[in-house]
Amino acid sequence: MLSATPESAAERVYREVKGQILTNEIVGGELISEGDVASRCAVSRTPVREAFLRLEAEGWMRLYPKRGALVVPIGEREARDVVEARTLLEGHAVRSVVGDHSVRGSLTARLAENLVAHRAADPADIAEFSRLDAEFHQLIVTAGDNPLLADFFVGLGERHRRMTTASVHRDTGVAARILSDHGELLAAIEAGDAEAFATALAAHLAAVHDIRPGERS
């Protein structure tokens, strides 16, 4: 049961509902009601309304008075934009670290640890699998030592995580592809080859998220 205070209740409802959106437990296009969420979370409608307003401001929902909240689906344009932004940010980060042996060594050690944990994770536990996937890429951007870009990537990482869970749901082979590709990305960083990393990353994101070449919609 959630805490009785409106502030903490609203925060917890926000985190719970957002987590379900990111892991596709609540799928894009689904209409959910304040009453249902309030009942499930054992709170009044007030903190649910506050959480919904916050989720709407972040672009996860559209609110319709007396009808409920529509979870915004992942559009083709959004998917392409996220992939493009991630390609630029991760590529920039790798180019800035490959020439520094110490930083590169620290990054590859952390990525290797992540990959071990990721391989040990159960792909059926999509929430944990997608969290480790997002963490792998966040480690790369953080190593670029640009706090503004790293903070921006956090927001992208949430959208990336949602896209990943949708992809794993869509195709059971995606989980194995992610682990294989992450090994290739790690090898490129270890070798100090930023161009190989950029090529592998582009292929990885296109395959995992089923992004085909073509004009923006």
Short mmCIF file of C-alpha atoms in Angstrom, two decimals:
data_model
loop_
_atom_site.label_atom_id
_atom_site.label_comp_id
_atom_site.label_asym_id
_atom_site.label_seq_id
_atom_site.Cartn_x
_atom_site.Cartn_y
_atom_site.Cartn_z
CA MET A 1 0.00 0.00 0.00
CA LEU A 2 1.24 3.47 -0.80
CA SER A 3 2.02 6.11 1.79
CA ALA A 4 -0.89 8.27 2.89
CA THR A 5 0.79 11.61 2.22
CA PRO A 6 -0.28 13.17 -1.12
CA GLU A 7 3.29 14.05 -2.12
CA SER A 8 4.76 10.60 -1.66
CA ALA A 9 1.64 8.91 -3.01
CA ALA A 10 1.76 10.97 -6.21
CA GLU A 11 5.47 10.20 -6.63
CA ARG A 12 4.94 6.48 -6.15
CA VAL A 13 1.99 6.37 -8.51
CA TYR A 14 4.08 8.26 -11.05
CA ARG A 15 6.96 5.80 -10.73
CA GLU A 16 4.73 2.76 -10.88
CA VAL A 17 2.72 3.85 -13.91
CA LYS A 18 5.78 5.17 -15.73
CA GLY A 19 7.61 1.91 -15.04
CA GLN A 20 4.71 -0.02 -16.54
CA ILE A 21 4.78 2.20 -19.61
CA LEU A 22 8.54 1.76 -20.05
CA THR A 23 8.27 -2.02 -19.79
CA ASN A 24 5.14 -2.20 -21.98
CA GLU A 25 3.00 -3.63 -19.19
CA ILE A 26 0.78 -0.73 -20.21
CA VAL A 27 1.04 -0.64 -23.98
CA GLY A 28 0.91 2.37 -26.24
CA GLY A 29 -2.65 3.18 -27.29
CA GLU A 30 -4.18 1.85 -24.07
CA LEU A 31 -6.65 4.08 -22.23
CA ILE A 32 -6.36 3.90 -18.44
CA SER A 33 -8.55 5.55 -15.84
CA GLU A 34 -7.75 7.41 -12.65
CA GLY A 35 -10.17 5.18 -10.78
CA ASP A 36 -8.54 1.93 -11.86
CA VAL A 37 -5.06 3.16 -10.97
CA ALA A 38 -6.25 4.60 -7.66
CA SER A 39 -7.85 1.28 -6.75
CA ARG A 40 -4.80 -0.73 -7.76
CA CYS A 41 -2.44 1.54 -5.82
CA ALA A 42 -4.76 1.95 -2.83
CA VAL A 43 -4.78 5.75 -2.98
CA SER A 44 -7.32 8.46 -3.69
CA ARG A 45 -7.70 9.95 -7.15
CA THR A 46 -5.83 13.13 -6.22
CA PRO A 47 -2.29 11.67 -6.30
CA VAL A 48 -3.21 9.71 -9.43
CA ARG A 49 -4.31 12.93 -11.12
CA GLU A 50 -1.04 14.61 -10.10
CA ALA A 51 0.97 11.67 -11.46
CA PHE A 52 -1.00 11.71 -14.73
CA LEU A 53 -0.38 15.43 -15.19
CA ARG A 54 3.33 14.86 -14.74
CA LEU A 55 3.33 11.98 -17.21
CA GLU A 56 1.42 14.10 -19.71
CA ALA A 57 3.97 16.92 -19.35
CA GLU A 58 6.74 14.43 -20.13
CA GLY A 59 4.93 13.22 -23.23
CA TRP A 60 3.97 9.74 -22.06
CA MET A 61 0.23 10.37 -21.91
CA ARG A 62 -2.61 12.45 -23.30
CA LEU A 63 -5.37 13.24 -20.84
CA TYR A 64 -9.03 13.24 -21.86
CA PRO A 65 -11.44 14.65 -19.25
CA LYS A 66 -14.00 12.09 -18.00
CA ARG A 67 -12.48 9.42 -20.25
CA GLY A 68 -9.02 8.74 -18.88
CA ALA A 69 -5.42 8.86 -19.98
CA LEU A 70 -4.20 7.55 -23.33
CA VAL A 71 -0.70 6.12 -23.28
CA VAL A 72 1.06 7.63 -26.28
CA PRO A 73 2.25 4.90 -28.67
CA ILE A 74 5.81 4.81 -30.00
CA GLY A 75 5.55 6.38 -33.44
CA GLU A 76 7.87 5.63 -36.34
CA ARG A 77 9.08 9.23 -36.33
CA GLU A 78 9.84 9.11 -32.60
CA ALA A 79 11.73 5.82 -32.99
CA ARG A 80 13.86 7.25 -35.80
CA ASP A 81 14.55 10.44 -33.86
CA VAL A 82 15.60 8.53 -30.74
CA VAL A 83 17.90 6.28 -32.74
CA GLU A 84 19.44 9.25 -34.56
CA ALA A 85 20.05 11.15 -31.33
CA ARG A 86 21.54 8.13 -29.62
CA THR A 87 23.84 7.45 -32.54
CA LEU A 88 25.17 11.01 -32.40
CA LEU A 89 25.60 11.09 -28.61
CA GLU A 90 27.19 7.66 -28.21
CA GLY A 91 29.46 8.17 -31.20
CA HIS A 92 30.60 11.52 -29.82
CA ALA A 93 31.31 9.98 -26.42
CA VAL A 94 33.38 7.16 -27.86
CA ARG A 95 35.41 9.50 -30.05
CA SER A 96 36.23 11.56 -26.96
CA VAL A 97 37.44 8.59 -24.88
CA VAL A 98 39.29 6.31 -27.29
CA GLY A 99 42.43 8.45 -27.17
CA ASP A 100 42.62 8.35 -23.37
CA HIS A 101 43.89 4.93 -22.33
CA SER A 102 42.89 5.35 -18.68
CA VAL A 103 39.33 6.49 -19.39
CA ARG A 104 38.89 3.87 -22.10
CA GLY A 105 40.12 1.16 -19.75
CA SER A 106 37.72 2.23 -17.01
CA LEU A 107 34.82 2.33 -19.45
CA THR A 108 35.52 -1.08 -20.92
CA ALA A 109 35.77 -2.60 -17.43
CA ARG A 110 32.35 -1.22 -16.52
CA LEU A 111 30.84 -2.31 -19.81
CA ALA A 112 32.27 -5.80 -19.33
CA GLU A 113 30.68 -5.99 -15.87
CA ASN A 114 27.37 -4.87 -17.33
CA LEU A 115 27.61 -7.46 -20.09
CA VAL A 116 28.26 -10.26 -17.58
CA ALA A 117 25.18 -9.24 -15.60
CA HIS A 118 23.16 -8.84 -18.79
CA ARG A 119 24.05 -12.32 -20.02
CA ALA A 120 23.06 -13.73 -16.64
CA ALA A 121 19.69 -11.95 -16.66
CA ASP A 122 16.57 -13.81 -17.67
CA PRO A 123 15.25 -12.31 -20.93
CA ALA A 124 11.77 -13.11 -19.65
CA ASP A 125 12.36 -10.52 -16.92
CA ILE A 126 11.97 -7.74 -19.44
CA ALA A 127 12.14 -4.96 -16.87
CA GLU A 128 15.60 -6.04 -15.67
CA PHE A 129 16.82 -6.99 -19.14
CA SER A 130 15.86 -3.59 -20.56
CA ARG A 131 17.34 -1.79 -17.55
CA LEU A 132 20.73 -3.43 -18.12
CA ASP A 133 20.50 -2.66 -21.83
CA ALA A 134 19.87 1.04 -21.12
CA GLU A 135 22.65 1.07 -18.51
CA PHE A 136 25.18 -0.22 -21.06
CA HIS A 137 24.56 2.71 -23.36
CA GLN A 138 24.33 5.25 -20.53
CA LEU A 139 27.79 4.17 -19.33
CA ILE A 140 29.18 5.01 -22.75
CA VAL A 141 27.68 8.50 -22.86
CA THR A 142 28.63 9.26 -19.25
CA ALA A 143 32.24 8.36 -20.01
CA GLY A 144 32.28 11.17 -22.58
CA ASP A 145 32.51 13.57 -19.61
CA ASN A 146 29.90 16.02 -20.87
CA PRO A 147 27.28 16.34 -18.09
CA LEU A 148 24.80 18.17 -20.32
CA LEU A 149 24.83 15.42 -22.93
CA ALA A 150 24.75 12.72 -20.25
CA ASP A 151 21.70 14.28 -18.62
CA PHE A 152 19.98 14.64 -21.99
CA PHE A 153 20.71 10.99 -22.69
CA VAL A 154 18.87 9.95 -19.51
CA GLY A 155 15.61 11.11 -21.09
CA LEU A 156 16.49 9.36 -24.32
CA GLY A 157 17.40 6.28 -22.28
CA GLU A 158 13.85 6.03 -20.97
CA ARG A 159 12.46 6.11 -24.49
CA HIS A 160 15.14 3.68 -25.58
CA ARG A 161 14.16 1.34 -22.75
CA ARG A 162 10.53 1.43 -23.81
CA MET A 163 11.49 0.74 -27.42
CA THR A 164 13.69 -2.17 -26.33
CA THR A 165 10.93 -3.85 -24.32
CA ALA A 166 8.59 -3.47 -27.28
CA SER A 167 11.19 -5.06 -29.55
CA VAL A 168 11.80 -7.98 -27.18
CA HIS A 169 8.05 -8.57 -26.98
CA ARG A 170 7.83 -8.43 -30.77
CA ASP A 171 10.67 -10.84 -31.52
CA THR A 172 12.17 -13.36 -29.09
CA GLY A 173 15.43 -13.31 -31.04
CA VAL A 174 16.05 -9.65 -30.20
CA ALA A 175 17.43 -10.42 -26.72
CA ALA A 176 20.21 -12.60 -28.14
CA ARG A 177 20.94 -9.99 -30.81
CA ILE A 178 21.34 -7.30 -28.15
CA LEU A 179 23.85 -9.35 -26.16
CA SER A 180 25.85 -10.23 -29.27
CA ASP A 181 25.88 -6.62 -30.48
CA HIS A 182 26.95 -5.29 -27.09
CA GLY A 183 29.93 -7.61 -27.22
CA GLU A 184 30.85 -6.16 -30.60
CA LEU A 185 30.44 -2.58 -29.35
CA LEU A 186 32.63 -3.34 -26.34
CA ALA A 187 35.31 -4.86 -28.59
CA ALA A 188 35.38 -1.74 -30.77
CA ILE A 189 35.90 0.50 -27.73
CA GLU A 190 38.61 -1.81 -26.38
CA ALA A 191 40.37 -1.54 -29.74
CA GLY A 192 40.07 2.25 -29.70
CA ASP A 193 38.22 2.15 -33.02
CA ALA A 194 35.57 4.87 -32.97
CA GLU A 195 34.60 4.28 -36.61
CA ALA A 196 34.01 0.57 -36.04
CA PHE A 197 31.93 1.46 -32.99
CA ALA A 198 29.80 3.92 -34.98
CA THR A 199 29.18 1.37 -37.73
CA ALA A 200 28.30 -1.38 -35.25
CA LEU A 201 26.04 0.93 -33.25
CA ALA A 202 24.07 2.02 -36.32
CA ALA A 203 23.54 -1.60 -37.36
CA HIS A 204 22.63 -2.58 -33.79
CA LEU A 205 19.98 0.10 -33.32
CA ALA A 206 18.47 -0.40 -36.76
CA ALA A 207 18.15 -4.17 -36.25
CA VAL A 208 16.90 -4.14 -32.66
CA HIS A 209 14.31 -1.44 -33.27
CA ASP A 210 13.39 -2.50 -36.81
CA ILE A 211 14.35 0.85 -38.29
CA ARG A 212 14.47 0.66 -42.07
CA PRO A 213 16.07 3.19 -44.37
CA GLY A 214 13.61 5.66 -45.79
CA GLU A 215 12.09 9.07 -45.46
CA ARG A 216 10.76 10.37 -42.21
CA SER A 217 7.02 10.07 -41.78
#
